[in-house]
Amino acid sequence: MSVDATVKAVEQLTELGFSQYEARAYVGLLGSEPMTGYALAGRTGIPQPKVYETLRRLEDKDAVVRVGDNPARFLAVPADQLLAQVDAGFRARVAESRRSLAELSQEQGNQRAHVLPSLSEWESVAATASGIIRRAAQHVYLSAHADQLTPLGADILDAQDRGVRFDILSFGPSPVTVRNGRTVQHTSTEGVLYRHHQARHLAVVADNHDTLWALAPDGHDWNAAVINDPLFTAVVKGYIRHDLYVQQIYADFPDELRTRYGPGLQHLVQPPNAGEAPLPGRSETRPRTA
C-alpha cells in the first residue's frame, strides 16, 4: 500500500470513529501475516507503551483477532467485514437516537423552533433575492429602496415575461418597469427626516413560499434572514401588503392625511404634545392635574 493510500485510509477510519492509533494499527495489520505488538509498533510508529492498549481496543471493536499467546500475534479482519460491522453499529445508533428524539419531541408537545438561515453581506442578499425572483412562478411581493431594486431589474423583467405578477413598494422613484402588476412609491415620508432615515431594507416573498427579509439600519451593514417557514412568510407578506395599501391611500388623499396627521404622518407615530391642538376630528382626554 502506497504512503498516500495509507494516509487516506487512516483519515477515513478516524472519520468513522477510530482513534488515530487504532486506525494506524488496523491499516498496518491489514493484508499482513499475524504480527506481534512489537513488530506493529515498528511498522506503524505507534509508541510501544501504547500499541498493546490500542490492539485491545481493536479487539473490543472486533477489528482484529488475537492469534496465539506466546507471543501474542494479531490479525486484521477483512476490510469488508469491518465496514459491515461499522455500518450495522452506526445504523443501530441512528435508530436508537431516532427513538430517543421522538420521545423528547412528544414530551415537548407543540413547541417548535423556527430556523432562519442568515446573510450578512449585501452581495449575498442581492444574489439570494435574484434567485427567489428567478424561481418565482406566479406572484412576487417586493419592498425596497430604489438602490436595492436596481440590481434586481433584469430578473424582474424576465419573470414578468414568464407571467409572474409583481406588487412592488419602492422607496424613491422605481428603477424597474412593471407591466404585470403595480408599483407604488412610498411618498408619505418624503422630505421628512426620521431618526433612522438612512436605514435600508429589502423584503421579498415569492409564491407564498420563498421569503427574504434584509435590513441595514445604518445603510451599510446588512443582516438578513432567508425564510421558508409559513409563519414568517405570512408576516413579511403582510408587512409589504399593509405598506402598499397605506401608500396607495396616501397617494389618493395626500392633503387630507397631511392635515389630519401632520407632515410625514408623524402624528400616527408621535401624538401631539400637551398644549398642542388635538388632531382634527378627534377628541383627546388628558389626565387632570391637582
XYZ file of C-alpha atoms in Angstrom:
290
model
C 0.000 0.000 0.000
C 1.407 3.411 -1.004
C 2.079 6.114 1.575
C -0.732 8.294 0.174
C -3.205 5.408 0.232
C -2.189 4.575 3.806
C -2.657 8.175 4.968
C -6.025 8.369 3.241
C -7.209 5.083 4.764
C -6.174 6.232 8.249
C -8.005 9.530 7.814
C -11.164 7.742 6.655
C -11.120 5.372 9.605
C -10.756 8.266 12.061
C -13.819 9.857 10.430
C -15.665 6.617 11.236
C -14.816 6.906 14.929
C -11.436 5.164 15.236
C -8.672 6.890 17.152
C -5.507 7.822 15.277
C -3.561 4.920 16.845
C -6.413 2.461 16.187
C -6.621 3.466 12.541
C -2.845 3.227 12.075
C -2.709 -0.160 13.803
C -5.543 -1.643 11.730
C -4.119 -0.349 8.458
C -0.677 -1.649 9.487
C -2.098 -5.140 10.067
C -4.382 -5.198 7.017
C -3.197 -7.688 4.415
C -0.287 -8.849 6.579
C 0.556 -12.099 8.343
C -0.232 -12.175 12.103
C 2.048 -9.661 13.802
C 3.239 -9.038 17.340
C 2.657 -5.698 19.003
C 6.394 -5.072 18.946
C 6.557 -5.602 15.192
C 3.439 -3.498 14.628
C 4.907 -0.618 16.630
C 7.986 -0.734 14.413
C 5.893 -0.743 11.238
C 3.413 1.985 12.198
C 5.378 4.244 14.544
C 2.886 3.738 17.371
C 4.801 4.018 20.683
C 5.371 0.576 22.217
C 3.702 1.527 25.527
C 0.539 2.330 23.524
C 0.478 -0.423 20.940
C -0.960 -3.244 23.116
C -3.587 -0.941 24.630
C -4.538 0.034 21.084
C -4.756 -3.617 19.997
C -7.013 -4.424 22.977
C -9.399 -1.665 21.923
C -9.379 -3.002 18.361
C -10.203 -6.463 19.721
C -13.177 -4.970 21.566
C -14.324 -3.465 18.280
C -13.900 -6.834 16.509
C -11.455 -5.155 14.143
C -8.557 -7.536 14.922
C -8.274 -11.054 16.284
C -5.570 -12.482 18.561
C -3.676 -15.482 17.244
C -1.801 -17.363 19.988
C -0.428 -16.083 23.272
C 3.291 -16.768 23.377
C 3.940 -14.345 21.906
C 0.534 -12.880 21.121
C 0.069 -12.076 17.460
C -2.731 -10.093 15.861
C -4.524 -10.286 12.537
C -6.811 -7.663 10.953
C -10.302 -8.817 9.998
C -11.092 -8.277 6.291
C -11.966 -4.684 5.408
C -15.428 -5.632 4.078
C -16.240 -7.397 7.343
C -15.041 -4.438 9.425
C -17.018 -1.891 7.399
C -20.140 -4.052 7.567
C -19.796 -4.089 11.375
C -19.278 -0.322 11.471
C -22.282 0.224 9.212
C -24.513 -2.021 11.320
C -23.415 -0.283 14.505
C -23.999 3.147 13.010
C -27.478 2.200 11.829
C -28.314 0.828 15.258
C -27.182 4.064 16.925
C -29.197 6.159 14.454
C -32.290 4.077 15.137
C -31.830 4.441 18.890
C -31.299 8.193 18.523
C -34.434 8.466 16.410
C -36.466 6.756 19.135
C -34.991 8.954 21.866
C -35.538 12.184 19.921
C -39.091 11.147 19.064
C -39.800 10.681 22.771
C -38.361 14.114 23.537
C -40.446 15.667 20.773
C -43.600 14.165 22.247
C -42.680 15.475 25.704
C -42.179 18.993 24.323
C -45.639 18.942 22.804
C -46.291 21.645 20.251
C -43.101 23.616 20.868
C -41.222 24.113 17.607
C -38.075 26.007 16.720
C -38.011 28.186 13.623
C -34.603 28.018 11.941
C -33.767 31.057 9.800
C -30.525 30.930 7.780
C -28.874 34.358 7.826
C -26.779 36.527 5.484
C -24.519 39.439 6.370
C -23.202 40.805 3.060
C -25.173 42.828 0.504
C -23.777 40.745 -2.363
C -25.215 37.582 -0.778
C -28.512 39.322 -0.034
C -28.860 40.545 -3.631
C -27.894 37.136 -5.065
C -30.444 35.382 -2.847
C -33.186 37.848 -3.834
C -32.355 37.309 -7.517
C -32.587 33.553 -7.050
C -36.001 33.867 -5.390
C -37.287 36.008 -8.266
C -35.868 33.643 -10.905
C -37.651 30.693 -9.257
C -40.974 32.543 -8.943
C -43.846 31.086 -10.937
C -46.887 33.228 -10.071
C -46.623 36.236 -7.745
C -43.893 38.289 -6.071
C -44.292 40.928 -3.362
C -41.264 43.194 -3.081
C -40.377 46.196 -0.921
C -37.072 48.094 -1.128
C -35.342 51.371 -1.737
C -34.612 52.208 -5.349
C -30.902 51.423 -4.894
C -31.725 47.873 -3.810
C -34.246 47.386 -6.630
C -31.786 48.331 -9.369
C -29.691 45.105 -9.355
C -32.916 43.059 -9.478
C -34.278 44.813 -12.578
C -33.281 42.234 -15.202
C -34.642 39.320 -13.148
C -37.917 41.188 -12.574
C -38.343 41.794 -16.312
C -37.542 38.161 -17.148
C -40.009 36.917 -14.533
C -42.766 39.114 -15.975
C -42.093 37.559 -19.388
C -42.892 34.209 -17.729
C -46.200 35.611 -16.488
C -45.169 36.390 -12.906
C -47.080 39.275 -11.294
C -45.214 41.857 -9.193
C -46.513 44.121 -6.448
C -43.635 46.471 -5.627
C -43.306 49.156 -2.984
C -40.435 51.461 -3.880
C -38.764 53.975 -1.582
C -37.870 56.613 -4.170
C -38.686 56.528 -7.899
C -38.716 52.917 -9.019
C -35.961 51.953 -11.496
C -37.981 48.903 -12.546
C -40.703 48.716 -15.191
C -43.714 46.688 -14.090
C -46.019 45.545 -16.885
C -47.726 42.766 -14.955
C -48.779 44.122 -11.562
C -48.142 47.505 -9.956
C -45.522 49.721 -8.417
C -46.404 52.067 -5.556
C -43.904 54.696 -4.426
C -43.518 55.283 -0.710
C -44.199 59.027 -0.582
C -45.723 59.647 2.846
C -42.341 60.330 4.496
C -40.575 62.093 1.628
C -38.986 65.322 2.813
C -39.392 64.332 6.469
C -36.304 63.349 8.446
C -36.829 60.406 10.796
C -34.202 59.212 13.259
C -33.277 56.155 11.184
C -33.857 57.702 7.780
C -30.602 56.189 6.477
C -31.835 52.626 7.111
C -32.303 50.356 4.100
C -34.260 47.140 3.714
C -35.217 44.521 1.160
C -38.264 42.298 1.582
C -39.247 39.650 -0.980
C -41.967 36.997 -0.942
C -42.463 34.701 -3.946
C -45.429 32.381 -4.413
C -46.231 32.449 -0.669
C -43.105 30.398 -0.098
C -39.590 31.739 -0.695
C -39.014 34.743 1.551
C -36.154 37.125 2.270
C -36.090 39.876 4.891
C -32.946 42.026 4.950
C -32.189 45.154 6.960
C -29.245 47.576 7.149
C -30.009 50.036 9.982
C -27.035 52.214 9.054
C -27.475 51.724 5.310
C -24.346 49.557 5.009
C -24.162 46.640 7.464
C -26.741 44.066 6.388
C -28.477 41.368 8.382
C -30.841 39.082 6.510
C -32.986 36.007 7.106
C -33.805 33.532 4.344
C -37.180 32.066 5.198
C -39.131 29.028 4.031
C -41.471 28.986 7.000
C -45.214 29.656 6.503
C -45.457 31.697 9.709
C -42.661 34.123 8.853
C -43.642 34.236 5.198
C -47.091 35.433 6.263
C -45.528 38.116 8.468
C -43.296 39.529 5.720
C -46.024 39.348 3.081
C -48.469 41.074 5.423
C -45.923 43.819 6.109
C -45.416 44.510 2.396
C -49.137 44.450 1.582
C -50.012 46.712 4.509
C -47.381 49.240 3.423
C -48.645 49.088 -0.165
C -52.202 49.794 0.955
C -51.192 52.721 3.187
C -49.122 54.326 0.445
C -51.890 53.883 -2.094
C -54.338 55.593 0.273
C -51.812 58.390 0.850
C -51.374 58.832 -2.912
C -55.155 59.189 -3.294
C -55.724 61.537 -0.318
C -52.410 63.331 0.419
C -53.827 66.708 1.534
C -56.450 65.195 3.821
C -53.961 62.876 5.506
C -51.310 65.583 5.990
C -53.942 67.875 7.514
C -55.115 65.172 9.895
C -51.798 63.533 10.838
C -49.157 66.170 10.072
C -46.173 66.125 7.697
C -44.942 62.615 7.073
C -47.947 61.341 9.052
C -45.803 61.897 12.146
C -48.791 62.125 14.469
C -49.527 58.468 13.774
C -46.211 57.708 15.474
C -45.997 60.548 17.977
C -49.303 62.167 19.086
C -49.298 65.940 19.713
C -47.664 67.048 22.942
C -49.644 68.607 25.804
C -50.743 72.092 24.839
C -50.925 71.318 21.116
C -54.231 71.266 19.322
C -55.744 67.770 19.011
C -55.841 66.169 15.588
C -58.804 67.366 13.514
C -61.899 65.262 14.024
C -60.510 63.598 17.148
C -61.085 64.367 20.816
C -58.438 63.805 23.463
C -58.754 63.111 27.142
C -55.826 64.180 29.274
C -55.336 63.298 32.931
C -56.377 66.004 35.374
C -53.684 67.749 37.371
C -54.118 68.738 41.003
